[in-house]
Amino acid sequence: MIELLRRFGGKFRRYMVIGPACKLIEVIFDLLTPLVIAQMIDKGIGAHDVSAVVHYGMLLGAMAVIGISFTLVCQKMAALTSQGMGTDIRGALYEHINKLSYAELDRFGTPSLITRITNDVNQVQLAVALGVRMLIRWPFLAVGSMVAALAIDLKLGIIFLICTPAIGLVFWFVMARCIPYYKQLQAKLDRIALICREGLSGARVVRAFVREDHERERFAQAADDQAHVAIAVGKLSSILNPVTFLVMNLGVCAILWVGGIQVNVGELTQGQVMAFVNYMTQTLTSIVYVANLVVVFTKASASASRINEVLNCVPSITDEGNEPVALPEPNAAGAAAPVPALSLSHASFSFGAGAANAVNDVTLDLPLGKTLGIIGGTGSGKSTLVSLIPRLYDAGTGSVSVMGADVRTWPLDQLRHVVATVPQRASLVSGTIRSNLTWRDESATDEELWAALDMAQASELVRNKPQGLDASVEAGGKNFSGGQRQRLTIARALVGSPQILIMDDSASALDFKTDAALRHAIRERSVRGAAEGGLPLTTVIVSQRVSTVRDADMICVLDHGSVAGLGTHDELYASCQLYREICQSQLRREELEGQQGSATPASDSAPASTRAKEGR
């Protein structure tokens, strides 16, 4: 909590000084009030002097007005501080989360990050607000009341010395057992957020498989787990107030008993006894509120540690100190300089220490303007491999180079402008088609947007919308079909003239005719770029369809993260058993007849697993 105050409290320092100062003035009036009441009782009521009662009553009224005025100022300072810090913390969290690489995001998890940026920040806001408003009031009021009471009579002060430690003992007993529960509560909330996210985002799948009852049971179980912890905390916390007020009331009874005896013998006045009772009540009530403040601060401390865990997480991928990379220049004939667009040298990657490599020792070179097709079974590492190119992940060993420069030397903005990625899961955000298409280039003209839509085979889709480019897009693109979302995300990647286009199985929802037209348009774009004196478009296509990658200049066959084969379609059909099996499972007999002669007898005679290893 202190770390957050140091980091975000600087600009609110004056509010954090003015607010408690105003509250301190209010507390001074609260401490004077019992003395004024004592004088009213002794000099007014006891002496039957109406004018004295009116005089002290007016004084009490004036003190109340002044006190509430300072209280309102304190309330405003608390609101400005807590809301301002909460806004800044949320902004800093969101900004920092967007700097984290995929590795850190995988470690925290989306539901946990959402809980931290909402619930945890709310807990910190509440603690800051109460800190400005109450942190000075109750401790100062407790100490001040005790000093004032002891100044009235030392004998009655012994009652304070008995009651205060008793309440402190109860407070320690409860807090020592509550603090571990508060950390558990936040973890339980993370679990509830995870189940909610899965159930709501996958509502169609849940209903398609009639799993509503199962999901309700999952949620009920998570909610019950959270409720059990909350109830346990509530039971412990519920001890505080009753026991504290019991001790306080017993103390008041003792004061009235002992004070009444002293009044009878003339050692104290009735007003002094009443003042002592008021001070006793203020002291013990203050201790109760201090205990409640500690509960709030304990929750906030647990939340603050979770917030700091994110803020202190150093992104594993940074571009600090990287200078812009000069792109290769085409020669006079329009051909590109002999620099590979993409080069991987013994690149390997794993999701965490000790885990098996998701990408294992991959080496390949892709010339400018060529197309690389990547194919393999589910979980073979295709998406992970292409994530190394725009540096969404960093290779654990080996290197990945774009345009002849290691990706670690590129400024991230430049690298991800040169390399456009179409993710496996088509993702659109709420807004309009135009606002989604201009993510890579906010200054893109309508002509450039329509050109990208034409290449992505999405222009007809947009033209059929009454608002055209300004047609609305709902959150997640829910008002478009899967194929329409894919075409729009492909168009988005093509805006801004990228030099490398990565399509990570992003045409899986397209029919074969549209898929073929898309690949033809991309090839034309590459040829046209070279003919116009620019760099040709280099394409990386990830797919499980042989028809999508068979015309690629180079095909990489992956098997459990390793390269099982690398070459053209004809070369791989002849030499790579794994690729041949994929082709035989997808292509018609007449399409395969032209390939039969190229298959080697040796590869036909070996078992499939052995042949796959030989291909690697």
XYZ file of C-alpha atoms in Angstrom:
616
model
C 0.000 0.000 0.000
C 2.853 2.366 0.872
C 4.436 1.659 -2.514
C 1.232 2.701 -4.312
C 1.017 5.885 -2.245
C 4.601 6.758 -3.150
C 4.029 6.045 -6.815
C 0.626 7.695 -7.307
C 0.080 9.947 -4.291
C 2.522 12.734 -5.187
C 0.120 14.960 -7.086
C -2.524 14.535 -4.379
C -0.182 15.378 -1.509
C -1.856 18.717 -0.761
C -5.251 17.041 -0.561
C -3.848 14.434 1.831
C -2.589 17.270 4.052
C -5.625 19.569 3.888
C -8.129 16.747 4.472
C -6.645 15.374 7.730
C -5.938 18.924 8.944
C -9.621 19.794 8.577
C -10.565 16.534 10.280
C -8.176 17.383 13.118
C -10.024 20.670 13.708
C -13.310 18.757 13.815
C -11.829 16.335 16.379
C -10.743 19.253 18.583
C -14.357 20.480 18.667
C -15.507 16.926 19.473
C -13.097 16.841 22.420
C -14.323 20.210 23.696
C -17.999 19.259 23.414
C -18.151 17.115 26.642
C -16.543 19.971 28.613
C -19.130 22.452 27.305
C -21.916 19.997 28.171
C -20.446 19.601 31.667
C -20.536 23.383 32.140
C -24.124 23.477 30.845
C -25.139 20.847 33.407
C -23.264 22.367 36.342
C -23.816 26.111 35.717
C -27.074 25.988 33.809
C -29.231 23.020 34.735
C -27.783 22.530 38.236
C -28.077 26.242 39.075
C -31.469 26.590 37.254
C -29.911 29.342 35.087
C -31.740 29.419 31.737
C -29.430 32.061 30.276
C -26.407 29.796 30.934
C -28.173 26.886 29.232
C -28.953 29.085 26.206
C -25.402 30.469 26.153
C -23.762 27.035 26.200
C -26.362 25.694 23.777
C -25.519 28.421 21.269
C -21.833 27.651 21.760
C -22.483 23.972 21.018
C -24.443 24.957 17.887
C -21.621 27.194 16.645
C -19.083 24.430 17.278
C -21.266 21.971 15.355
C -21.561 24.315 12.346
C -17.807 24.948 12.259
C -17.067 21.251 12.706
C -19.372 20.159 9.887
C -17.888 22.815 7.594
C -14.419 21.386 8.086
C -15.850 17.890 7.686
C -17.268 18.764 4.257
C -13.896 20.118 3.163
C -12.254 16.891 4.364
C -14.837 14.807 2.501
C -14.064 16.646 -0.727
C -10.312 16.180 -0.251
C -10.867 12.464 0.373
C -12.997 12.121 -2.766
C -10.459 13.966 -4.929
C -7.594 11.866 -3.576
C -9.248 8.440 -3.736
C -10.927 8.896 -7.108
C -7.853 10.540 -8.602
C -5.496 7.830 -7.372
C -7.921 5.094 -8.426
C -8.112 6.537 -11.934
C -4.333 6.847 -12.161
C -3.754 3.309 -10.863
C -6.242 1.855 -13.360
C -4.647 3.827 -16.181
C -1.151 2.730 -15.181
C -2.268 -0.880 -14.820
C -3.934 -0.919 -18.225
C -0.949 0.756 -19.867
C 1.509 -1.646 -18.216
C -0.572 -4.711 -19.073
C -0.441 -3.674 -22.714
C 3.368 -3.607 -22.483
C 3.568 -7.173 -21.204
C 4.479 -9.912 -23.622
C 2.330 -12.956 -24.230
C 4.473 -14.846 -21.691
C 3.527 -12.502 -18.820
C -0.116 -12.366 -19.906
C -0.209 -16.161 -19.900
C 1.251 -16.199 -16.396
C -1.294 -13.825 -14.846
C -4.341 -14.869 -16.848
C -7.039 -12.558 -18.209
C -9.637 -13.115 -15.416
C -7.078 -12.302 -12.713
C -5.969 -9.138 -14.512
C -9.595 -8.006 -14.839
C -10.163 -8.593 -11.104
C -7.026 -6.636 -10.244
C -7.933 -3.659 -12.421
C -11.481 -3.498 -11.015
C -12.047 -5.056 -7.584
C -8.513 -4.625 -6.233
C -8.334 -0.985 -7.297
C -11.739 -0.389 -5.659
C -10.381 -1.769 -2.373
C -7.388 0.574 -2.572
C -9.667 3.531 -3.377
C -11.804 2.798 -0.314
C -8.725 2.578 1.909
C -7.368 5.893 0.599
C -10.721 7.638 1.133
C -11.046 6.320 4.690
C -7.395 7.087 5.342
C -7.881 10.767 4.520
C -11.183 10.989 6.383
C -10.747 8.727 9.379
C -7.119 7.815 9.945
C -6.501 11.028 11.902
C -9.954 11.270 13.497
C -10.325 8.040 15.418
C -6.805 7.544 16.846
C -6.553 11.219 17.810
C -10.074 11.171 19.269
C -9.281 8.039 21.308
C -6.047 9.445 22.728
C -7.514 12.906 23.253
C -10.573 11.538 25.046
C -8.403 9.411 27.302
C -6.148 12.352 28.226
C -9.156 14.636 28.871
C -10.844 11.980 31.013
C -7.724 11.382 33.079
C -7.431 15.138 33.568
C -10.896 15.118 35.137
C -10.239 12.298 37.633
C -7.374 9.837 37.957
C -9.358 7.330 40.000
C -11.926 6.839 37.265
C -9.016 6.573 34.839
C -8.304 3.098 36.217
C -11.457 1.964 34.386
C -9.851 3.133 31.139
C -6.750 1.109 31.910
C -8.896 -2.010 32.290
C -11.299 -1.527 29.351
C -8.809 -0.411 26.700
C -6.453 -3.458 26.896
C -9.495 -5.746 26.952
C -10.727 -4.308 23.674
C -7.203 -4.415 22.252
C -6.959 -8.116 23.102
C -10.224 -8.849 21.271
C -9.017 -6.785 18.333
C -5.708 -8.689 18.105
C -7.470 -12.054 18.343
C -9.815 -11.244 15.455
C -7.282 -9.574 13.143
C -4.683 -12.315 13.508
C -7.198 -14.789 12.103
C -8.876 -12.554 9.526
C -5.831 -11.404 7.571
C -5.114 -14.791 5.851
C -8.746 -15.019 4.791
C -8.639 -11.714 2.902
C -5.952 -12.999 0.552
C -7.990 -16.153 -0.043
C -11.030 -14.027 -0.887
C -9.248 -12.325 -3.776
C -8.114 -15.688 -5.197
C -11.704 -16.954 -4.960
C -12.900 -13.859 -6.834
C -10.353 -14.628 -9.581
C -11.878 -18.098 -9.905
C -15.406 -16.671 -10.170
C -14.240 -14.187 -12.827
C -12.649 -17.026 -14.817
C -15.823 -19.140 -14.775
C -17.988 -16.119 -15.677
C -15.728 -15.253 -18.601
C -15.695 -18.809 -19.913
C -19.434 -19.260 -19.508
C -20.430 -15.948 -21.061
C -17.941 -15.911 -23.942
C -18.745 -19.549 -24.747
C -22.501 -19.298 -24.202
C -23.290 -20.688 -27.662
C -21.070 -23.716 -27.149
C -22.518 -24.318 -23.689
C -26.044 -24.330 -25.080
C -25.105 -26.392 -28.115
C -23.849 -29.171 -25.826
C -26.642 -28.651 -23.261
C -24.114 -27.923 -20.529
C -26.082 -25.182 -18.781
C -26.570 -27.272 -15.643
C -22.868 -28.154 -15.544
C -21.851 -24.502 -15.868
C -24.356 -23.489 -13.200
C -22.872 -26.105 -10.896
C -19.340 -24.842 -11.603
C -20.365 -21.286 -10.840
C -22.332 -22.332 -7.741
C -19.315 -24.275 -6.466
C -16.977 -21.314 -6.999
C -19.496 -18.919 -5.446
C -19.969 -21.270 -2.471
C -16.201 -21.504 -1.965
C -15.974 -17.716 -1.952
C -19.018 -17.470 0.319
C -17.540 -19.925 2.832
C -14.410 -17.808 3.148
C -16.459 -14.595 3.341
C -18.707 -16.125 6.012
C -15.690 -17.251 8.007
C -14.309 -13.708 7.879
C -17.743 -12.307 8.718
C -18.078 -14.548 11.758
C -14.722 -13.451 13.088
C -15.365 -9.788 12.303
C -18.803 -9.943 13.903
C -17.134 -10.560 17.259
C -15.542 -7.115 17.262
C -18.513 -4.800 17.645
C -20.591 -6.785 20.187
C -17.638 -7.528 22.462
C -16.319 -3.985 22.173
C -19.672 -2.419 22.995
C -20.127 -4.893 25.850
C -16.807 -3.805 27.340
C -17.700 -0.161 26.707
C -21.116 -0.402 28.371
C -19.676 -2.268 31.334
C -17.116 0.506 31.624
C -19.850 3.156 31.512
C -21.735 1.316 34.251
C -18.585 1.236 36.357
C -18.014 4.965 35.794
C -21.584 5.818 36.794
C -21.293 3.639 39.900
C -17.929 5.012 41.067
C -18.692 8.536 39.821
C -22.027 8.588 41.651
C -20.271 7.808 44.897
C -17.769 10.627 44.302
C -20.589 13.058 43.498
C -22.256 12.186 46.805
C -19.079 12.988 48.742
C -18.516 16.179 46.694
C -15.343 15.100 44.923
C -16.941 15.398 41.429
C -19.835 17.304 39.927
C -22.615 15.750 37.893
C -21.346 17.497 34.771
C -17.862 16.049 35.235
C -19.287 12.536 35.529
C -21.255 13.032 32.320
C -18.163 14.407 30.585
C -16.218 11.368 31.796
C -18.913 9.051 30.393
C -18.786 10.893 27.059
C -15.019 10.607 26.915
C -15.231 6.925 27.814
C -17.750 6.378 25.006
C -15.648 8.337 22.521
C -12.504 6.411 23.424
C -13.967 2.938 23.104
C -16.048 3.837 20.038
C -12.872 5.161 18.432
C -11.139 1.857 19.132
C -14.017 0.037 17.402
C -13.685 2.254 14.344
C -9.915 1.857 14.365
C -10.487 -1.910 14.284
C -12.810 -1.507 11.285
C -10.214 0.684 9.590
C -7.612 -2.012 10.093
C -9.965 -4.514 8.420
C -10.318 -2.191 5.422
C -6.585 -1.513 5.283
C -5.834 -5.235 5.520
C -8.053 -5.918 2.509
C -6.477 -2.988 0.695
C -2.994 -4.261 1.539
C -3.785 -7.638 -0.024
C -5.198 -5.880 -3.102
C -2.257 -3.484 -3.289
C 0.213 -6.379 -3.290
C -1.651 -7.926 -6.243
C -1.609 -4.582 -8.083
C 2.093 -4.100 -7.380
C 2.769 -7.631 -8.602
C 1.521 -6.559 -12.031
C 3.113 -3.103 -12.007
C 6.471 -4.526 -10.904
C 6.408 -7.265 -13.518
C 9.184 -6.346 -15.944
C 8.155 -7.044 -19.562
C 10.400 -9.701 -21.026
C 10.137 -8.045 -24.458
C 11.305 -4.431 -24.746
C 12.826 -2.287 -27.481
C 14.705 0.138 -25.266
C 17.677 1.589 -27.110
C 16.768 0.003 -30.460
C 17.317 2.204 -33.483
C 15.017 2.130 -36.556
C 16.023 -0.552 -39.025
C 16.654 0.425 -42.652
C 14.596 -1.696 -45.024
C 16.339 -3.190 -48.081
C 16.122 -1.057 -51.193
C 14.971 -2.509 -54.551
C 17.607 -2.308 -57.289
C 17.194 -0.481 -60.550
C 15.551 -3.475 -62.223
C 12.874 -3.531 -59.537
C 14.145 -6.705 -57.924
C 14.700 -6.689 -54.203
C 18.132 -6.793 -52.672
C 19.343 -10.333 -51.793
C 18.262 -10.151 -48.144
C 15.859 -12.788 -46.818
C 12.552 -11.397 -45.644
C 12.484 -13.939 -42.854
C 15.244 -16.054 -41.366
C 15.119 -18.478 -38.420
C 18.325 -20.014 -37.148
C 17.928 -22.916 -34.680
C 15.011 -21.083 -33.062
C 13.442 -22.803 -30.044
C 10.790 -21.693 -27.555
C 9.080 -23.185 -24.503
C 6.272 -21.962 -22.259
C 8.196 -21.737 -19.012
C 11.270 -23.299 -17.451
C 11.299 -27.058 -17.564
C 8.506 -27.289 -20.146
C 9.010 -29.133 -23.415
C 9.834 -26.965 -26.417
C 6.743 -25.809 -28.272
C 9.095 -24.801 -31.119
C 12.241 -26.861 -31.411
C 15.377 -25.992 -33.430
C 13.670 -24.467 -36.473
C 15.922 -23.183 -39.248
C 14.696 -21.696 -42.526
C 15.147 -18.723 -44.871
C 12.312 -17.100 -46.811
C 13.294 -14.725 -49.657
C 11.510 -11.430 -50.209
C 8.230 -11.721 -52.060
C 7.886 -15.455 -51.507
C 5.194 -17.393 -49.683
C 5.828 -19.743 -46.772
C 3.149 -22.265 -45.923
C 3.169 -23.849 -42.464
C 1.155 -27.011 -41.926
C 0.942 -29.628 -39.219
C -1.372 -31.285 -36.760
C -3.144 -29.594 -33.885
C -0.616 -28.604 -31.218
C 2.346 -28.924 -33.544
C 3.525 -25.356 -32.744
C 2.377 -23.525 -35.873
C 0.881 -20.482 -34.110
C 3.753 -20.345 -31.621
C 6.285 -20.354 -34.454
C 4.723 -17.412 -36.300
C 4.356 -15.530 -32.971
C 8.164 -15.343 -32.846
C 8.271 -13.267 -36.057
C 6.530 -10.073 -34.779
C 8.166 -10.785 -31.388
C 5.003 -11.579 -29.496
C 7.239 -14.177 -27.851
C 11.049 -14.182 -27.766
C 12.876 -17.281 -28.905
C 14.534 -19.019 -25.959
C 17.494 -20.107 -28.063
C 18.523 -19.335 -31.620
C 17.473 -16.238 -33.497
C 14.666 -14.816 -35.630
C 15.498 -12.151 -38.229
C 13.253 -9.942 -40.356
C 14.716 -8.134 -43.379
C 18.204 -9.223 -42.322
C 17.989 -7.790 -38.782
C 17.373 -9.757 -35.592
C 13.883 -8.980 -34.279
C 15.412 -8.098 -30.883
C 17.100 -5.085 -32.515
C 13.904 -3.681 -34.038
C 11.783 -0.972 -32.423
C 8.534 -2.834 -31.704
C 6.361 -0.214 -33.430
C 8.392 -0.470 -36.625
C 8.598 -4.266 -36.522
C 4.856 -4.664 -36.080
C 4.202 -2.139 -38.829
C 6.432 -4.060 -41.218
C 4.943 -7.400 -40.089
C 1.144 -7.547 -40.165
C -0.475 -10.421 -38.297
C -3.935 -11.860 -38.808
C -4.598 -13.885 -35.638
C -6.139 -17.319 -35.551
C -9.153 -15.960 -33.701
C -10.754 -13.097 -35.618
C -11.144 -10.189 -33.199
C -13.038 -6.957 -33.839
C -13.815 -4.203 -31.345
C -16.940 -2.121 -30.935
C -17.092 0.893 -33.232
C -17.356 0.983 -37.013
C -15.794 -0.923 -39.880
C -13.645 2.136 -40.593
C -12.392 2.404 -37.002
C -11.418 -1.278 -37.057
C -9.650 -1.081 -40.427
C -7.523 1.942 -39.476
C -5.753 0.300 -36.538
C -2.467 0.026 -38.437
C -2.768 3.409 -40.152
C -5.152 5.987 -38.702
C -4.576 8.292 -41.673
C -5.546 5.677 -44.266
C -7.790 7.064 -47.022
C -11.062 5.515 -48.139
C -9.315 4.429 -51.340
C -6.709 2.499 -49.331
C -9.403 0.923 -47.159
C -11.398 -0.228 -50.194
C -8.223 -1.627 -51.771
C -7.560 -3.688 -48.642
C -11.187 -4.848 -48.578
C -10.965 -5.883 -52.232
C -7.865 -7.986 -51.548
C -9.532 -9.565 -48.498
C -12.649 -10.395 -50.557
C -14.705 -8.245 -48.164
C -15.620 -5.239 -50.330
C -18.990 -6.658 -51.346
C -19.813 -7.334 -47.705
C -19.151 -3.695 -46.786
C -20.876 -2.252 -49.846
C -24.037 -4.155 -48.940
C -24.158 -2.254 -45.651
C -26.256 0.959 -45.879
C -23.580 2.899 -43.977
C -20.669 1.293 -45.850
C -17.389 1.882 -44.040
C -19.275 3.583 -41.209
C -21.448 0.546 -40.491
C -21.430 -0.314 -36.796
C -19.449 -3.187 -35.324
C -20.641 -4.690 -32.064
C -18.259 -5.838 -29.340
C -16.297 -8.811 -30.625
C -17.879 -8.378 -34.077
C -20.922 -10.371 -32.961
C -23.055 -8.840 -35.731
C -20.863 -10.557 -38.369
C -20.458 -14.222 -39.219
C -17.183 -16.046 -38.617
C -16.122 -15.780 -42.251
C -17.026 -12.089 -42.405
C -14.987 -11.366 -39.278
C -12.021 -13.202 -40.764
C -12.160 -11.222 -44.005
C -12.391 -7.925 -42.104
C -9.400 -8.806 -39.908
C -7.418 -9.744 -43.025
C -8.339 -6.395 -44.581
C -7.245 -4.643 -41.380
C -3.815 -6.277 -41.631
C -3.425 -5.221 -45.278
C -4.025 -1.519 -44.553
C -0.762 0.382 -44.223
C 1.241 -1.598 -46.815
C 3.002 -4.226 -44.682
C 6.082 -5.940 -46.061
C 5.321 -9.293 -44.388
C 1.819 -10.683 -43.949
C 1.240 -13.510 -41.456
C -2.072 -15.323 -41.740
C -2.391 -17.654 -38.766
C -5.077 -20.083 -39.939
C -7.153 -16.958 -40.529
C -9.059 -18.283 -43.538
C -10.427 -21.404 -41.862
C -14.021 -20.084 -42.029
C -13.767 -19.163 -45.726
C -15.048 -21.404 -48.476
C -12.473 -22.836 -50.902
C -13.394 -20.403 -53.690
C -13.006 -17.334 -51.471
C -9.808 -18.736 -49.983
C -8.343 -19.244 -53.444
C -9.410 -15.743 -54.560
C -7.796 -14.284 -51.432
C -4.474 -16.029 -52.072
C -4.564 -14.974 -55.736
C -5.147 -11.331 -54.737
C -2.235 -11.455 -52.283
C 0.095 -12.876 -54.968
C -0.982 -10.126 -57.357
C -0.269 -7.546 -54.674
C 3.231 -8.956 -54.230
C 3.953 -8.897 -57.974
C 2.486 -5.413 -58.377
C 4.571 -4.087 -55.474
C 7.781 -5.322 -57.110
C 6.760 -4.009 -60.535
C 6.076 -0.549 -59.099
C 9.598 -0.320 -57.667
C 8.684 -1.237 -54.108
C 9.293 -4.285 -51.991
C 7.188 -7.325 -52.876
C 4.807 -8.639 -50.210
C 6.121 -11.669 -48.362
C 3.466 -13.990 -47.000
C 3.411 -16.602 -44.236
C 0.301 -18.775 -44.281
C -0.551 -21.120 -41.414
C -3.212 -23.638 -42.292
C -4.366 -27.199 -41.854
C -5.582 -27.265 -45.443
C -3.230 -28.673 -48.048
C -5.094 -26.690 -50.722
C -4.170 -23.460 -48.943
C -0.413 -24.091 -48.753
C 0.313 -26.352 -51.745
C 1.095 -23.421 -54.072
C 3.460 -21.790 -51.562
C 7.083 -21.321 -52.598
C 8.146 -23.145 -49.461
C 6.166 -25.385 -47.104
C 7.257 -26.128 -43.550
C 5.738 -29.258 -42.022
C 5.731 -29.159 -38.218
C 5.418 -32.128 -35.894
C 5.489 -31.455 -32.133
C 7.381 -28.208 -32.685
C 10.098 -29.689 -34.919
C 10.469 -29.422 -38.672
C 9.345 -32.710 -40.208
C 9.847 -31.447 -43.757
C 10.785 -28.302 -45.663
C 10.353 -27.747 -49.375
C 7.788 -27.406 -52.141
C 4.601 -29.433 -52.361
C 6.067 -31.916 -54.846
C 9.304 -32.310 -52.883
C 7.497 -32.905 -49.619
C 5.013 -35.332 -51.127
C 7.945 -37.383 -52.325
C 10.123 -37.153 -49.215
C 7.953 -36.409 -46.166
C 5.640 -39.190 -45.039
C 3.776 -36.928 -42.588
C 2.989 -34.436 -45.359
C 1.976 -37.256 -47.704
C -0.450 -38.591 -45.083
C -1.983 -35.139 -44.697
C -2.388 -34.850 -48.476
C -3.939 -38.314 -48.749
C -6.448 -37.454 -46.037
C -7.567 -34.222 -47.754
C -7.063 -34.422 -51.548
C -9.134 -36.357 -54.079
C -7.690 -39.404 -55.821
C -7.304 -37.603 -59.139
C -5.355 -34.832 -57.411
C -3.008 -37.401 -55.931
C -2.423 -39.429 -59.087
C 0.096 -36.929 -60.390
C 2.064 -37.259 -57.155
C 2.272 -41.046 -56.850
C 5.384 -41.434 -58.958
C 7.407 -39.093 -56.787
C 6.955 -41.092 -53.583
C 10.076 -43.071 -52.743
C 9.745 -46.768 -51.968
C 11.871 -46.416 -48.865
C 9.477 -43.947 -47.278
C 6.499 -46.148 -48.174
C 7.981 -49.163 -46.428
C 8.817 -47.467 -43.122
C 6.307 -47.038 -40.288
C 4.625 -43.621 -40.083
C 6.289 -42.603 -36.798
C 9.722 -43.591 -38.120
C 9.185 -41.760 -41.376
C 8.089 -38.601 -39.509
C 11.295 -38.723 -37.469
C 13.351 -39.215 -40.617
C 11.664 -36.132 -42.099
C 12.667 -34.131 -39.079
